[in-house]
């Protein structure tokens, strides 16, 4: 079989066009920045019927050129992607083949965007996101990875090979290399290593999409836990102040003064894991969500004990059971739950990574929540609640917290990105996750040894991580803009 | 003001003591000590041999006592062997038993002995810090001016095309962690097979096959453009976006202020408004941000020094943590805590001096 080129049979026609447009676009953008210093913007003229006509100076000309060349480039990209889905697999080159593998993701994205656009006025802050281009791009990038992860991890659809399988003769092969000895009649989508092979002859594309499943599972959940810890501690610290505040702030600053990587090395090495310290930390950190939920429900319904008691008992029973099966795992110091009652076991490395990421993030969240509480508690509605005789926990959780949601949601998005970076850092230093794990940090670390000769095994996960974090940052930016507009 | 600084310094010392105690506790857990003994002795040591190795050197004493010894409040543990030689906390190779001091802690100016490099910690760390200092200096030289220029240009005309493209660049740079940008830079600029190097070489513009070097090993003695550009650029890029965004926000806020409008109505030219009226007030916020960036840069330095195998402070941290080099790790954490807290202090004091509206009583 022939190795695939990047654009396949479309390339002969479209590649020169693409390159030409790209050159024009780059030159136009550079000129645009230069021109804004040299020329003045042409004045806008007001017509008799009240409409405006934009002026026609050099700046406007260059802007027009850069705009249309950008549209042209985006259109061509769309053609490359669509052709991959329509044409037979592999005919439209590597880009087409990857796009064909990602077809369910495109479909899901399309459905999500269409539905959200149609109903955007009924969807609150989420709907407003679709008013800002930046926010939409960010949301698109994030959802792209979420859907990729879900379709790979849950439905087993996108990966072309097993991410751990090592096929002979595929070591460090370039993108688009056909699998050695594959039968062209029957191999289907497994005919090629679409994005090449790594130094252990595994498929880079499959490892990248499998890695997204690890990141998408850990990063948001770890951030959520960090928020639970930060909120549960930050609200009383800001509200009550005094000694509690001093103590908690000191502890938070203590953790923040630690260099993150030193902390990871101290927490995640196998020797420390053997002593069980991470398990005990998990025991402490995972209790905060239970406290949070319990206080949340109790402070709302304590005046109606007949509703509160069964509700609280039911929810707590479920949560405690999940909590116990979460922290109890055979082979660690905390293996107290009999196997028949243990719902699930988290693979050793993942729990440790999870705990250390939560531990690093929680103090920052704590500081943010504390600051917001200090600010909001001076408002009139808090004073009104106090006059009504509401308890302190009701005021914190049902008056202050909902009014602090804007900054918290924005920070939540940013922090997922930061958590993704932290997970990558852990992988980059080979800490926590097993060395064959397909997550992005570990694959970058794996690929960097032969970087200047075979760059693709490291570049693919690097760009994956970059696009996901970029998406989260853009999403946070869009949300901030839209929530400020209220 | 004096009292404020004094209180902050006292707080710093308490924080440093707490942190070093945590590091001390973690590194002195038995599995870690066992690893240390095996890497110092040999890897097939029996459990008894490990226990006697550790016992002789005072590693099995209670942690608070060991910690006090490290601080220099208690005399160092020592065991006199049958042949008259001494092993223990204060024993150093090549020092006669009678010259071995009783106390050898931080208070005596002795930072301990690195079990990996077989040298006093202070000597090793001094060299590493000098290397990192060189790296940080160039990072600052690249990062601060470019971030301020980008921020000011973007914030000058909020919402313009320049603003949008520069803001996109700064968001992109905050979304690129060092290990990603470093990998991309090496693949594009330091590879002899791909990227820019071979193209320029074929065009006859550069002599060598690659534009830059992918390692900075040679930069420790002789830093030049070829071997030092990529590490500096990689560290600078991540911090740059953040500072630029802060500068932009601050500049945009200043540009909407009343006195700028007054200057405009007076007919002052745009250039003069920016240079004379806006810039000074817009640079107060970025100053604190730049100072608070130091701890983050420290993180970047660890990654970049590992990626480019440049033996600096960060490389030493990874090396010491990987080999459980206890006294080296403690010194490393003292240094990094000091960096974090001192920069916080400077940023607070600087903020007060730059902004006449704030006074700490």
GROMACS .gro file of N, CA and C in nm, chain A residues 12-93:
model
  246
   12UNK      N    1  -0.330   1.803  -0.506
   12UNK     CA    2  -0.277   1.855  -0.631
   12UNK      C    3  -0.347   1.985  -0.669
   13UNK      N    4  -0.478   1.985  -0.644
   13UNK     CA    5  -0.557   2.102  -0.683
   13UNK      C    6  -0.555   2.211  -0.575
   14UNK      N    7  -0.577   2.168  -0.451
   14UNK     CA    8  -0.607   2.267  -0.347
   14UNK      C    9  -0.485   2.317  -0.271
   15UNK      N   10  -0.378   2.236  -0.266
   15UNK     CA   11  -0.262   2.280  -0.186
   15UNK      C   12  -0.204   2.413  -0.232
   16UNK      N   13  -0.181   2.433  -0.364
   16UNK     CA   14  -0.126   2.563  -0.407
   16UNK      C   15  -0.217   2.679  -0.370
   17UNK      N   16  -0.348   2.657  -0.385
   17UNK     CA   17  -0.443   2.762  -0.349
   17UNK      C   18  -0.429   2.794  -0.201
   18UNK      N   19  -0.422   2.688  -0.120
   18UNK     CA   20  -0.414   2.706   0.025
   18UNK      C   21  -0.288   2.784   0.062
   19UNK      N   22  -0.174   2.743   0.003
   19UNK     CA   23  -0.048   2.811   0.036
   19UNK      C   24  -0.054   2.958  -0.004
   20UNK      N   25  -0.108   2.983  -0.125
   20UNK     CA   26  -0.118   3.120  -0.172
   20UNK      C   27  -0.200   3.206  -0.077
   21UNK      N   28  -0.317   3.154  -0.040
   21UNK     CA   29  -0.405   3.228   0.051
   21UNK      C   30  -0.338   3.251   0.186
   22UNK      N   31  -0.267   3.148   0.234
   22UNK     CA   32  -0.201   3.161   0.364
   22UNK      C   33  -0.098   3.273   0.359
   23UNK      N   34  -0.020   3.277   0.250
   23UNK     CA   35   0.081   3.383   0.236
   23UNK      C   36   0.013   3.520   0.237
   24UNK      N   37  -0.093   3.532   0.158
   24UNK     CA   38  -0.163   3.661   0.150
   24UNK      C   39  -0.213   3.703   0.289
   25UNK      N   40  -0.269   3.605   0.361
   25UNK     CA   41  -0.325   3.635   0.493
   25UNK      C   42  -0.217   3.685   0.588
   26UNK      N   43  -0.103   3.613   0.592
   26UNK     CA   44   0.003   3.651   0.685
   26UNK      C   45   0.055   3.791   0.653
   27UNK      N   46   0.079   3.816   0.523
   27UNK     CA   47   0.128   3.948   0.483
   27UNK      C   48   0.026   4.055   0.519
   28UNK      N   49  -0.102   4.025   0.494
   28UNK     CA   50  -0.206   4.125   0.520
   28UNK      C   51  -0.214   4.159   0.668
   29UNK      N   52  -0.203   4.055   0.755
   29UNK     CA   53  -0.212   4.082   0.899
   29UNK      C   54  -0.094   4.167   0.944
   30UNK      N   55   0.026   4.133   0.895
   30UNK     CA   56   0.144   4.211   0.932
   30UNK      C   57   0.128   4.356   0.886
   31UNK      N   58   0.080   4.373   0.762
   31UNK     CA   59   0.059   4.508   0.708
   31UNK      C   60  -0.044   4.584   0.790
   32UNK      N   61  -0.146   4.511   0.833
   32UNK     CA   62  -0.254   4.573   0.908
   32UNK      C   63  -0.202   4.637   1.036
   33UNK      N   64  -0.114   4.559   1.106
   33UNK     CA   65  -0.059   4.612   1.231
   33UNK      C   66   0.030   4.733   1.201
   34UNK      N   67   0.113   4.720   1.097
   34UNK     CA   68   0.201   4.831   1.060
   34UNK      C   69   0.120   4.954   1.021
   35UNK      N   70   0.017   4.928   0.938
   35UNK     CA   71  -0.059   5.040   0.884
   35UNK      C   72  -0.131   5.117   0.993
   36UNK      N   73  -0.169   5.046   1.101
   36UNK     CA   74  -0.244   5.116   1.206
   36UNK      C   75  -0.157   5.221   1.274
   37UNK      N   76  -0.024   5.210   1.259
   37UNK     CA   77   0.062   5.313   1.318
   37UNK      C   78   0.086   5.427   1.220
   38UNK      N   79   0.080   5.395   1.090
   38UNK     CA   80   0.117   5.496   0.990
   38UNK      C   81  -0.004   5.579   0.948
   39UNK      N   82  -0.111   5.507   0.911
   39UNK     CA   83  -0.226   5.580   0.857
   39UNK      C   84  -0.332   5.602   0.963
   40UNK      N   85  -0.417   5.698   0.939
   40UNK     CA   86  -0.533   5.716   1.022
   40UNK      C   87  -0.648   5.638   0.961
   41UNK      N   88  -0.742   5.593   1.047
   41UNK     CA   89  -0.860   5.526   0.992
   41UNK      C   90  -0.942   5.627   0.913
   42UNK      N   91  -0.993   5.581   0.797
   42UNK     CA   92  -1.071   5.673   0.714
   42UNK      C   93  -1.200   5.709   0.786
   43UNK      N   94  -1.244   5.833   0.776
   43UNK     CA   95  -1.363   5.874   0.850
   43UNK      C   96  -1.489   5.804   0.798
   44UNK      N   97  -1.581   5.780   0.887
   44UNK     CA   98  -1.709   5.718   0.850
   44UNK      C   99  -1.803   5.831   0.810
   45UNK      N  100  -1.868   5.815   0.694
   45UNK     CA  101  -1.959   5.922   0.652
   45UNK      C  102  -2.102   5.884   0.683
   46UNK      N  103  -2.178   5.983   0.725
   46UNK     CA  104  -2.319   5.960   0.756
   46UNK      C  105  -2.402   5.998   0.634
   47UNK      N  106  -2.486   5.905   0.588
   47UNK     CA  107  -2.570   5.934   0.472
   47UNK      C  108  -2.698   6.005   0.515
   48UNK      N  109  -2.768   6.052   0.414
   48UNK     CA  110  -2.889   6.129   0.443
   48UNK      C  111  -2.997   6.044   0.508
   49UNK      N  112  -3.003   5.913   0.471
   49UNK     CA  113  -3.107   5.826   0.527
   49UNK      C  114  -3.069   5.768   0.662
   50UNK      N  115  -2.962   5.820   0.722
   50UNK     CA  116  -2.927   5.775   0.856
   50UNK      C  117  -2.831   5.657   0.860
   51UNK      N  118  -2.802   5.597   0.745
   51UNK     CA  119  -2.707   5.486   0.746
   51UNK      C  120  -2.564   5.539   0.745
   52UNK      N  121  -2.471   5.449   0.773
   52UNK     CA  122  -2.331   5.488   0.776
   52UNK      C  123  -2.258   5.419   0.663
   53UNK      N  124  -2.163   5.489   0.600
   53UNK     CA  125  -2.076   5.425   0.502
   53UNK      C  126  -1.934   5.433   0.554
   54UNK      N  127  -1.868   5.316   0.562
   54UNK     CA  128  -1.732   5.319   0.613
   54UNK      C  129  -1.642   5.380   0.509
   55UNK      N  130  -1.537   5.446   0.553
   55UNK     CA  131  -1.444   5.513   0.463
   55UNK      C  132  -1.364   5.412   0.384
   56UNK      N  133  -1.288   5.458   0.291
   56UNK     CA  134  -1.213   5.367   0.206
   56UNK      C  135  -1.067   5.409   0.199
   57UNK      N  136  -0.997   5.392   0.311
   57UNK     CA  137  -0.856   5.427   0.315
   57UNK      C  138  -0.770   5.302   0.302
   58UNK      N  139  -0.639   5.316   0.316
   58UNK     CA  140  -0.549   5.199   0.307
   58UNK      C  141  -0.576   5.096   0.415
   59UNK      N  142  -0.609   5.142   0.536
   59UNK     CA  143  -0.634   5.047   0.645
   59UNK      C  144  -0.754   4.959   0.610
   60UNK      N  145  -0.860   5.020   0.559
   60UNK     CA  146  -0.981   4.945   0.528
   60UNK      C  147  -0.956   4.843   0.419
   61UNK      N  148  -0.873   4.884   0.319
   61UNK     CA  149  -0.839   4.790   0.210
   61UNK      C  150  -0.768   4.667   0.265
   62UNK      N  151  -0.665   4.693   0.349
   62UNK     CA  152  -0.587   4.579   0.402
   62UNK      C  153  -0.675   4.491   0.489
   63UNK      N  154  -0.761   4.556   0.569
   63UNK     CA  155  -0.851   4.478   0.655
   63UNK      C  156  -0.938   4.386   0.571
   64UNK      N  157  -0.989   4.441   0.459
   64UNK     CA  158  -1.075   4.361   0.373
   64UNK      C  159  -0.999   4.240   0.319
   65UNK      N  160  -0.875   4.265   0.271
   65UNK     CA  161  -0.795   4.155   0.215
   65UNK      C  162  -0.773   4.047   0.321
   66UNK      N  163  -0.734   4.089   0.441
   66UNK     CA  164  -0.705   3.987   0.543
   66UNK      C  165  -0.832   3.912   0.580
   67UNK      N  166  -0.946   3.983   0.581
   67UNK     CA  167  -1.070   3.917   0.617
   67UNK      C  168  -1.108   3.810   0.514
   68UNK      N  169  -1.104   3.850   0.385
   68UNK     CA  170  -1.147   3.753   0.283
   68UNK      C  171  -1.049   3.638   0.269
   69UNK      N  172  -0.917   3.666   0.286
   69UNK     CA  173  -0.823   3.553   0.277
   69UNK      C  174  -0.845   3.458   0.394
   70UNK      N  175  -0.881   3.513   0.512
   70UNK     CA  176  -0.909   3.425   0.625
   70UNK      C  177  -1.032   3.339   0.596
   71UNK      N  178  -1.138   3.401   0.540
   71UNK     CA  179  -1.256   3.323   0.504
   71UNK      C  180  -1.219   3.213   0.406
   72UNK      N  181  -1.134   3.249   0.306
   72UNK     CA  182  -1.092   3.150   0.207
   72UNK      C  183  -1.021   3.033   0.272
   73UNK      N  184  -0.930   3.065   0.366
   73UNK     CA  185  -0.855   2.959   0.435
   73UNK      C  186  -0.950   2.868   0.513
   74UNK      N  187  -1.043   2.932   0.585
   74UNK     CA  188  -1.137   2.852   0.665
   74UNK      C  189  -1.222   2.764   0.574
   75UNK      N  190  -1.264   2.821   0.460
   75UNK     CA  191  -1.343   2.743   0.365
   75UNK      C  192  -1.267   2.622   0.314
   76UNK      N  193  -1.139   2.644   0.280
   76UNK     CA  194  -1.058   2.532   0.232
   76UNK      C  195  -1.044   2.424   0.340
   77UNK      N  196  -1.021   2.469   0.465
   77UNK     CA  197  -1.010   2.371   0.575
   77UNK      C  198  -1.138   2.288   0.581
   78UNK      N  199  -1.251   2.356   0.569
   78UNK     CA  200  -1.379   2.287   0.574
   78UNK      C  201  -1.389   2.186   0.461
   79UNK      N  202  -1.341   2.225   0.340
   79UNK     CA  203  -1.345   2.132   0.227
   79UNK      C  204  -1.260   2.009   0.256
   80UNK      N  205  -1.138   2.032   0.310
   80UNK     CA  206  -1.051   1.918   0.342
   80UNK      C  207  -1.120   1.823   0.439
   81UNK      N  208  -1.184   1.881   0.543
   81UNK     CA  209  -1.248   1.797   0.645
   81UNK      C  210  -1.369   1.724   0.588
   82UNK      N  211  -1.454   1.797   0.515
   82UNK     CA  212  -1.576   1.735   0.463
   82UNK      C  213  -1.542   1.628   0.360
   83UNK      N  214  -1.442   1.657   0.274
   83UNK     CA  215  -1.404   1.560   0.172
   83UNK      C  216  -1.360   1.429   0.235
   84UNK      N  217  -1.293   1.440   0.352
   84UNK     CA  218  -1.249   1.319   0.420
   84UNK      C  219  -1.366   1.231   0.459
   85UNK      N  220  -1.479   1.293   0.497
   85UNK     CA  221  -1.594   1.214   0.538
   85UNK      C  222  -1.663   1.155   0.415
   86UNK      N  223  -1.673   1.236   0.308
   86UNK     CA  224  -1.748   1.192   0.190
   86UNK      C  225  -1.669   1.090   0.108
   87UNK      N  226  -1.542   1.120   0.084
   87UNK     CA  227  -1.462   1.031  -0.003
   87UNK      C  228  -1.429   0.901   0.070
   88UNK      N  229  -1.393   0.795  -0.007
   88UNK     CA  230  -1.355   0.669   0.058
   88UNK      C  231  -1.236   0.689   0.151
   89UNK      N  232  -1.229   0.609   0.257
   89UNK     CA  233  -1.130   0.627   0.362
   89UNK      C  234  -0.987   0.622   0.304
   90UNK      N  235  -0.909   0.727   0.330
   90UNK     CA  236  -0.771   0.729   0.286
   90UNK      C  237  -0.749   0.800   0.155
   91UNK      N  238  -0.856   0.820   0.077
   91UNK     CA  239  -0.838   0.887  -0.051
   91UNK      C  240  -0.808   1.036  -0.033
   92UNK      N  241  -0.860   1.092   0.076
   92UNK     CA  242  -0.842   1.235   0.097
   92UNK      C  243  -0.724   1.264   0.189
   93UNK      N  244  -0.630   1.171   0.195
   93UNK     CA  245  -0.507   1.195   0.270
   93UNK      C  246  -0.524   1.180   0.420
   0.00000   0.00000   0.00000
